CSV table of C-alpha atoms and ligand atoms in Angstrom, one decimal:
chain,number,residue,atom,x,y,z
A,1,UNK,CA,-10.0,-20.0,-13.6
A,2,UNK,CA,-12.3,-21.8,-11.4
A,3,UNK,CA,-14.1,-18.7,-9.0
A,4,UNK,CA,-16.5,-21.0,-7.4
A,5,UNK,CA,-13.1,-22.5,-5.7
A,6,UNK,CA,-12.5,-19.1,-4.1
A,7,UNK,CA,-13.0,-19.1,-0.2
A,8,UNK,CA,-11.0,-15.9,1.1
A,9,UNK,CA,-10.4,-12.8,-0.7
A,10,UNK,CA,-8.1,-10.5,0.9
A,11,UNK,CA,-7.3,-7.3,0.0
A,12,UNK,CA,-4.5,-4.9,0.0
A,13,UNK,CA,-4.9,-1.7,1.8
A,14,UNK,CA,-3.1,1.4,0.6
A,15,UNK,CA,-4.8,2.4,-2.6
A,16,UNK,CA,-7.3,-0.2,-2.4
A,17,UNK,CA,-9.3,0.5,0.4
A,18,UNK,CA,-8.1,3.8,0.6
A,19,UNK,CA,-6.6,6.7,-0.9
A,20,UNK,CA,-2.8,6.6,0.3
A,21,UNK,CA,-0.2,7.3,-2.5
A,22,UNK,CA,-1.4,10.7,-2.7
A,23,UNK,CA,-0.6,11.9,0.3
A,24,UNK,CA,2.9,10.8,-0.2
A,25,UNK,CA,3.1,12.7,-3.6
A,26,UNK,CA,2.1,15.9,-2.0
A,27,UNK,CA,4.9,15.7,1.0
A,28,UNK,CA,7.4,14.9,-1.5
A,29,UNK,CA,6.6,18.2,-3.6
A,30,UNK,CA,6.8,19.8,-0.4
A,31,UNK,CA,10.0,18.8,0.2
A,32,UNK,CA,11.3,19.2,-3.1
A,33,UNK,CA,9.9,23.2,-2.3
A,34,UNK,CA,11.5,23.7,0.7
A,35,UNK,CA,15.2,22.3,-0.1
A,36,UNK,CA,14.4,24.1,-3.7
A,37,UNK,CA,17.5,26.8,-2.4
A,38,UNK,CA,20.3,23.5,-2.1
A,39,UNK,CA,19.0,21.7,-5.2
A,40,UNK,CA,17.0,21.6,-8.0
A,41,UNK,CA,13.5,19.9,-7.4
A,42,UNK,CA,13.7,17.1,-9.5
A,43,UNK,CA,17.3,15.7,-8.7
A,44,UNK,CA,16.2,16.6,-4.6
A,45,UNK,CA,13.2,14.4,-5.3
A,46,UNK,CA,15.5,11.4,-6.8
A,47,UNK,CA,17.7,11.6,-3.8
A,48,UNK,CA,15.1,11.1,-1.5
A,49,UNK,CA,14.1,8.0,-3.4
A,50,UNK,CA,17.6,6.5,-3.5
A,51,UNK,CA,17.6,7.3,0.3
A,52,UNK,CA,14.3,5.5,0.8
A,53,UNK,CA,14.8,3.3,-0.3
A,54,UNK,CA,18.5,2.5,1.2
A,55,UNK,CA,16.8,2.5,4.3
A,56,UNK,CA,13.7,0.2,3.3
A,57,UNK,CA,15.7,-2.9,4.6
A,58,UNK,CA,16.7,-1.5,7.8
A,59,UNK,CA,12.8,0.5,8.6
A,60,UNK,CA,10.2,-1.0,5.8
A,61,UNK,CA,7.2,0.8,4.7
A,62,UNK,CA,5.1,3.7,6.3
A,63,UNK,CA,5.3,7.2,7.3
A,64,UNK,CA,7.5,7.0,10.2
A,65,UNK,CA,10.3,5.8,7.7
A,66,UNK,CA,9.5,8.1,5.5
A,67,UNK,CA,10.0,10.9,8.1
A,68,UNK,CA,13.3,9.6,9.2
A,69,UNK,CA,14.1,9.8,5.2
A,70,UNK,CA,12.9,13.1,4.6
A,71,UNK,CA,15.3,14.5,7.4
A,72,UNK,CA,18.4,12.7,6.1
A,73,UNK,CA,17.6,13.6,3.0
A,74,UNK,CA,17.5,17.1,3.6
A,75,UNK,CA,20.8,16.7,5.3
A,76,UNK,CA,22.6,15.4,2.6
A,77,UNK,CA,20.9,18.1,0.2
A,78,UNK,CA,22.3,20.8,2.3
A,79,UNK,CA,25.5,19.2,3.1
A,80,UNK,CA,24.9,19.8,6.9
A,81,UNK,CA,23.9,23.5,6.3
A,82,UNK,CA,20.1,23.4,6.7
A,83,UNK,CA,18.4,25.4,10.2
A,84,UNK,CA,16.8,23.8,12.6
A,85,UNK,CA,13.5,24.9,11.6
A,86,UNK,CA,13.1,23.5,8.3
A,87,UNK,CA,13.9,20.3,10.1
A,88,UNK,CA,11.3,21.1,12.5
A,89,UNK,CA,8.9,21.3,9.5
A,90,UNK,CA,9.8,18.1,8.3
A,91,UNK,CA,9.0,16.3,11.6
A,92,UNK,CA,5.5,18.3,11.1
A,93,UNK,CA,5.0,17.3,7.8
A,94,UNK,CA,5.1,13.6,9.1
A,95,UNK,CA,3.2,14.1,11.9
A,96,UNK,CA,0.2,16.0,10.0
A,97,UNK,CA,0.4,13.0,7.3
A,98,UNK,CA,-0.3,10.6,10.1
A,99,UNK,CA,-3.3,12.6,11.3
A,100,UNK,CA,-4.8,12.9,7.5
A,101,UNK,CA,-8.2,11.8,7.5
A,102,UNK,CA,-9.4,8.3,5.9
A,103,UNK,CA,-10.7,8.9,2.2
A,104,UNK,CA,-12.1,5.1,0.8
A,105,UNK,CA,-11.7,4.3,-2.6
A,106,UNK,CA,-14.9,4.7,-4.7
A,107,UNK,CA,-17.5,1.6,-3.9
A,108,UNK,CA,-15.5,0.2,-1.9
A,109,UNK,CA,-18.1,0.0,1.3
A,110,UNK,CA,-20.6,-1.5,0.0
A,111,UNK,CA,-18.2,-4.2,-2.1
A,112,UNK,CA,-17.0,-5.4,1.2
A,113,UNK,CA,-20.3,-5.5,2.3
A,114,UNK,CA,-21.4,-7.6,-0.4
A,115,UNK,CA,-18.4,-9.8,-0.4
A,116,UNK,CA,-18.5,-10.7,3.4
A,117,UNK,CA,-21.9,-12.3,3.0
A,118,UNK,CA,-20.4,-14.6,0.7
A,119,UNK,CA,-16.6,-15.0,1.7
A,120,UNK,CA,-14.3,-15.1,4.6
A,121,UNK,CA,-12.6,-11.5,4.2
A,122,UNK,CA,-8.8,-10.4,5.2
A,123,UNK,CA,-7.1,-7.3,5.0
A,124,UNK,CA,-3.8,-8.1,4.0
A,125,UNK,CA,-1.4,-4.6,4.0
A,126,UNK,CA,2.4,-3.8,4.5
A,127,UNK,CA,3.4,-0.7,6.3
A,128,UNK,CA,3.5,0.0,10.1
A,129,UNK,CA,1.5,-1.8,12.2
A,130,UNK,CA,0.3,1.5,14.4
A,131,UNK,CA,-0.6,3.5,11.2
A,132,UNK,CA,-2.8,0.7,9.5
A,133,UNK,CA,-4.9,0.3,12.8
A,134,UNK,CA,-5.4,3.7,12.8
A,135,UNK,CA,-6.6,4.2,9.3
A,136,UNK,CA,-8.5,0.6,9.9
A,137,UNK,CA,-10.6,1.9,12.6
A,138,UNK,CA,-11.2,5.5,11.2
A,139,UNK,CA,-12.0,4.2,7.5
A,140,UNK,CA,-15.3,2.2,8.9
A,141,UNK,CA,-14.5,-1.1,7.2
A,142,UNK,CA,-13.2,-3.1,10.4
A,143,UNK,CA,-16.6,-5.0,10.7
A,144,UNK,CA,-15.8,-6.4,7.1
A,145,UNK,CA,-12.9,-8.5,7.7
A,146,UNK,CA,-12.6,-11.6,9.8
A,147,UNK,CA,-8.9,-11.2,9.9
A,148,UNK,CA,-6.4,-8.4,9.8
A,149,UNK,CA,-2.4,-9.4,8.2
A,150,UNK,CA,0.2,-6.5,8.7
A,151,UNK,CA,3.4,-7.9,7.6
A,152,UNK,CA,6.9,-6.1,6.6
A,153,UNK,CA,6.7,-7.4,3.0
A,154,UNK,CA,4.7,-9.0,0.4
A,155,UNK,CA,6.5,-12.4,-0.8
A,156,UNK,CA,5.3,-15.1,-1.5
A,157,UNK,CA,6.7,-17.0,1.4
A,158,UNK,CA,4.3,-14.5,3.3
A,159,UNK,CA,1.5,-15.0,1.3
A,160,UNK,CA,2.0,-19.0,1.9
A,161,UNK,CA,2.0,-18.3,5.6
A,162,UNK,CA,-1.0,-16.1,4.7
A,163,UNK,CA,-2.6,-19.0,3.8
A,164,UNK,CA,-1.4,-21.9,6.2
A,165,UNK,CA,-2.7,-19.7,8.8
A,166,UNK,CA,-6.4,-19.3,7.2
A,167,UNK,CA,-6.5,-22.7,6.8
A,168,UNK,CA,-7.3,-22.9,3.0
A,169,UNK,CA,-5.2,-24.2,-0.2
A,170,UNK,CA,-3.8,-21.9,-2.9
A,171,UNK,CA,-6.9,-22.1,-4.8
A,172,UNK,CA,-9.3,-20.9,-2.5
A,173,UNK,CA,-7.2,-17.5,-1.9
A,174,UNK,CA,-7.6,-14.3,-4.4
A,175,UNK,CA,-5.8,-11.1,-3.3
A,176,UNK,CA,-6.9,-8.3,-4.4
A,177,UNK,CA,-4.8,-4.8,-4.9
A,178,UNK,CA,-3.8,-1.8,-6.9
A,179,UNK,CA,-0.1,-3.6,-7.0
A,180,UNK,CA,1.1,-6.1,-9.9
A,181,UNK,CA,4.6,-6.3,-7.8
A,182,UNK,CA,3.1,-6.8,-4.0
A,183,UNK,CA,-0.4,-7.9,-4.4
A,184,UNK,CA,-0.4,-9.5,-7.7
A,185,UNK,CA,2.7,-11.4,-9.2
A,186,UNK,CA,3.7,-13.2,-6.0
A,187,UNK,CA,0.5,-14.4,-5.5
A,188,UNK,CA,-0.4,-15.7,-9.2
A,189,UNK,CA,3.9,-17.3,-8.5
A,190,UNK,CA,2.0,-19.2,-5.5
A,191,UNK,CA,-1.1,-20.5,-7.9
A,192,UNK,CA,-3.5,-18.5,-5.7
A,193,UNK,CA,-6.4,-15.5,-7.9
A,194,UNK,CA,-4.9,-12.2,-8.0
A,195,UNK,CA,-7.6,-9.5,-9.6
A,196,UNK,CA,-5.8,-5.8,-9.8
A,197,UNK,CA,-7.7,-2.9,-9.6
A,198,UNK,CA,-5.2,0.3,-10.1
A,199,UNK,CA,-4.6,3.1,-8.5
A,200,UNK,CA,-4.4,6.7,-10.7
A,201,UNK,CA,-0.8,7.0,-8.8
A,202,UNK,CA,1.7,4.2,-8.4
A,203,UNK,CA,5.1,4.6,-6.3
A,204,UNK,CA,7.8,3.9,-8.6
A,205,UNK,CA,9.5,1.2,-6.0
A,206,UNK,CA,6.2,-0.6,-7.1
A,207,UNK,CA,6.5,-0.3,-10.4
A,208,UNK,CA,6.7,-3.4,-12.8
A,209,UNK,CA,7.7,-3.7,-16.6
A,210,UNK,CA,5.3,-6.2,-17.0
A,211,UNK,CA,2.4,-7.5,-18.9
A,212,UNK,CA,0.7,-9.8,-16.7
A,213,UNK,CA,-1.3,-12.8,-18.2
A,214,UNK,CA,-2.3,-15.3,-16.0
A,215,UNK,CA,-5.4,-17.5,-16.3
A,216,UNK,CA,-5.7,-16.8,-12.7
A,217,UNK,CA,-5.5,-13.0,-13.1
A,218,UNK,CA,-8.0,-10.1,-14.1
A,219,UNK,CA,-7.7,-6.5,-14.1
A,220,UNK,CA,-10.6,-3.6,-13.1
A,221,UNK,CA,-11.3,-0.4,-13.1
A,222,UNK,CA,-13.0,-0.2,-10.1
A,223,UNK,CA,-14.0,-2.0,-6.7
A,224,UNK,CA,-17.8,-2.2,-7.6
A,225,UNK,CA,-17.1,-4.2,-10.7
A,226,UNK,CA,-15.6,-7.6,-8.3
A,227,UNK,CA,-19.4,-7.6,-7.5
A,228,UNK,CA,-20.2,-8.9,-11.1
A,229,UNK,CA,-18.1,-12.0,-11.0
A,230,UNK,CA,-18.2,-13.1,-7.3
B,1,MG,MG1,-1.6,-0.8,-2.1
């Protein structure tokens, strides 16, 4: 791997820049709680998966979609039977997980900071569009990036447009992100540097049975450690 080729690194959002997957955890053990009386917690939280992810084609990533899933879900677990109010709280639990507050990932600040002396830096996230801004602006770490890329999915056709768009070839891209499936395989598929820094909690839809070894690929521990190779 040739680093001295590298002209834009970009990095993933969720669980890279900050803390996101957690949040998600928690609401689904809420869930899980609250429909506890129609079904047993465990099988109530695999339906909500299957149901997510049904609906992934039709409303992609982000909270919103994961309200509308919550409620369907919740329907089916009851067969129809649930009240009103636990709906209600469902619609609340949405709303209060897009008011969280921004929690960055450890070293992450002052990475960027160091970083965007030395490269062009792009934030390069799926999800909704409303909900990353948001988080963009409260987290701080705007001022670090020269360009901001929310798109529906992370392909490698959209990483090539990625790139068309910057301007730069293959080579001169590294992604950077706590997914091997989204911010990692398609990218190394492309030619472009992937490094991937993991998150403690990984959403089973990005989950991969796979080893990857790549000589364009490394793996860390933590943000601060990109500092002692770039
Ligand atoms: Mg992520």
């Amino acid at each position: 791997m040739s680093l001295s080729q590298i002209k834009v690194i970009a990095f993933d959002a969720d669980d890279t820049l900050w803390v996101n997957e957690t949040f998600f955890r928690k609401a689904e053990e809420e869930f899980c709680i609250l429909l506890e009386a129609y079904m047993p917690k465990e099988e109530a939280n695999t339906l909500l998966f299957d149901i997510e992810m049904k609906n992934l084609p039709l409303y992609g990533y982000g909270i919103k979609p994961f309200t509308l899933s919550l409620i369907e879900a919740a329907i089916t677990i009851s067969k129809g039977n649930l009240e009103t109010e636990l709906i209600q709280k469902l619609i609340e639990k949405g709303k209060q997980m897009l008011l969280e507050p921004v929690e960055l990932i450890d070293g992450i600040d002052r990475t960027l900071n160091e970083l965007s002396k030395k490269y062009r830096l792009v934030m390069a996230t799926k999800g909704d569009l409303l909900d990353q801004e948001r988080k963009l602006i409260k987290s701080g770490l705007e001022k670090y990036f020269h360009h901001i890329e929310i798109v529906s999915d992370k392909t490698e056709k959209q990483y090539r447009k990625l790139i068309r768009h910057l301007d730069i070839t293959e080579q001169e891209f590294l992604m950077v992100g706590n997914s091997l499936k989204s911010d990692v395989i398609p990218v190394l598929n492309i030619g472009a540097h992937a490094f991937h820094i993991p998150f403690h909690t990984t959403w089973v839809h990005e989950m991969v049975d796979q080893e990857v070894c790549h000589p364009n690929f490394k793996s860390f521990t933590q943000a601060s450690e990109l500092l002692t190779i770039l």
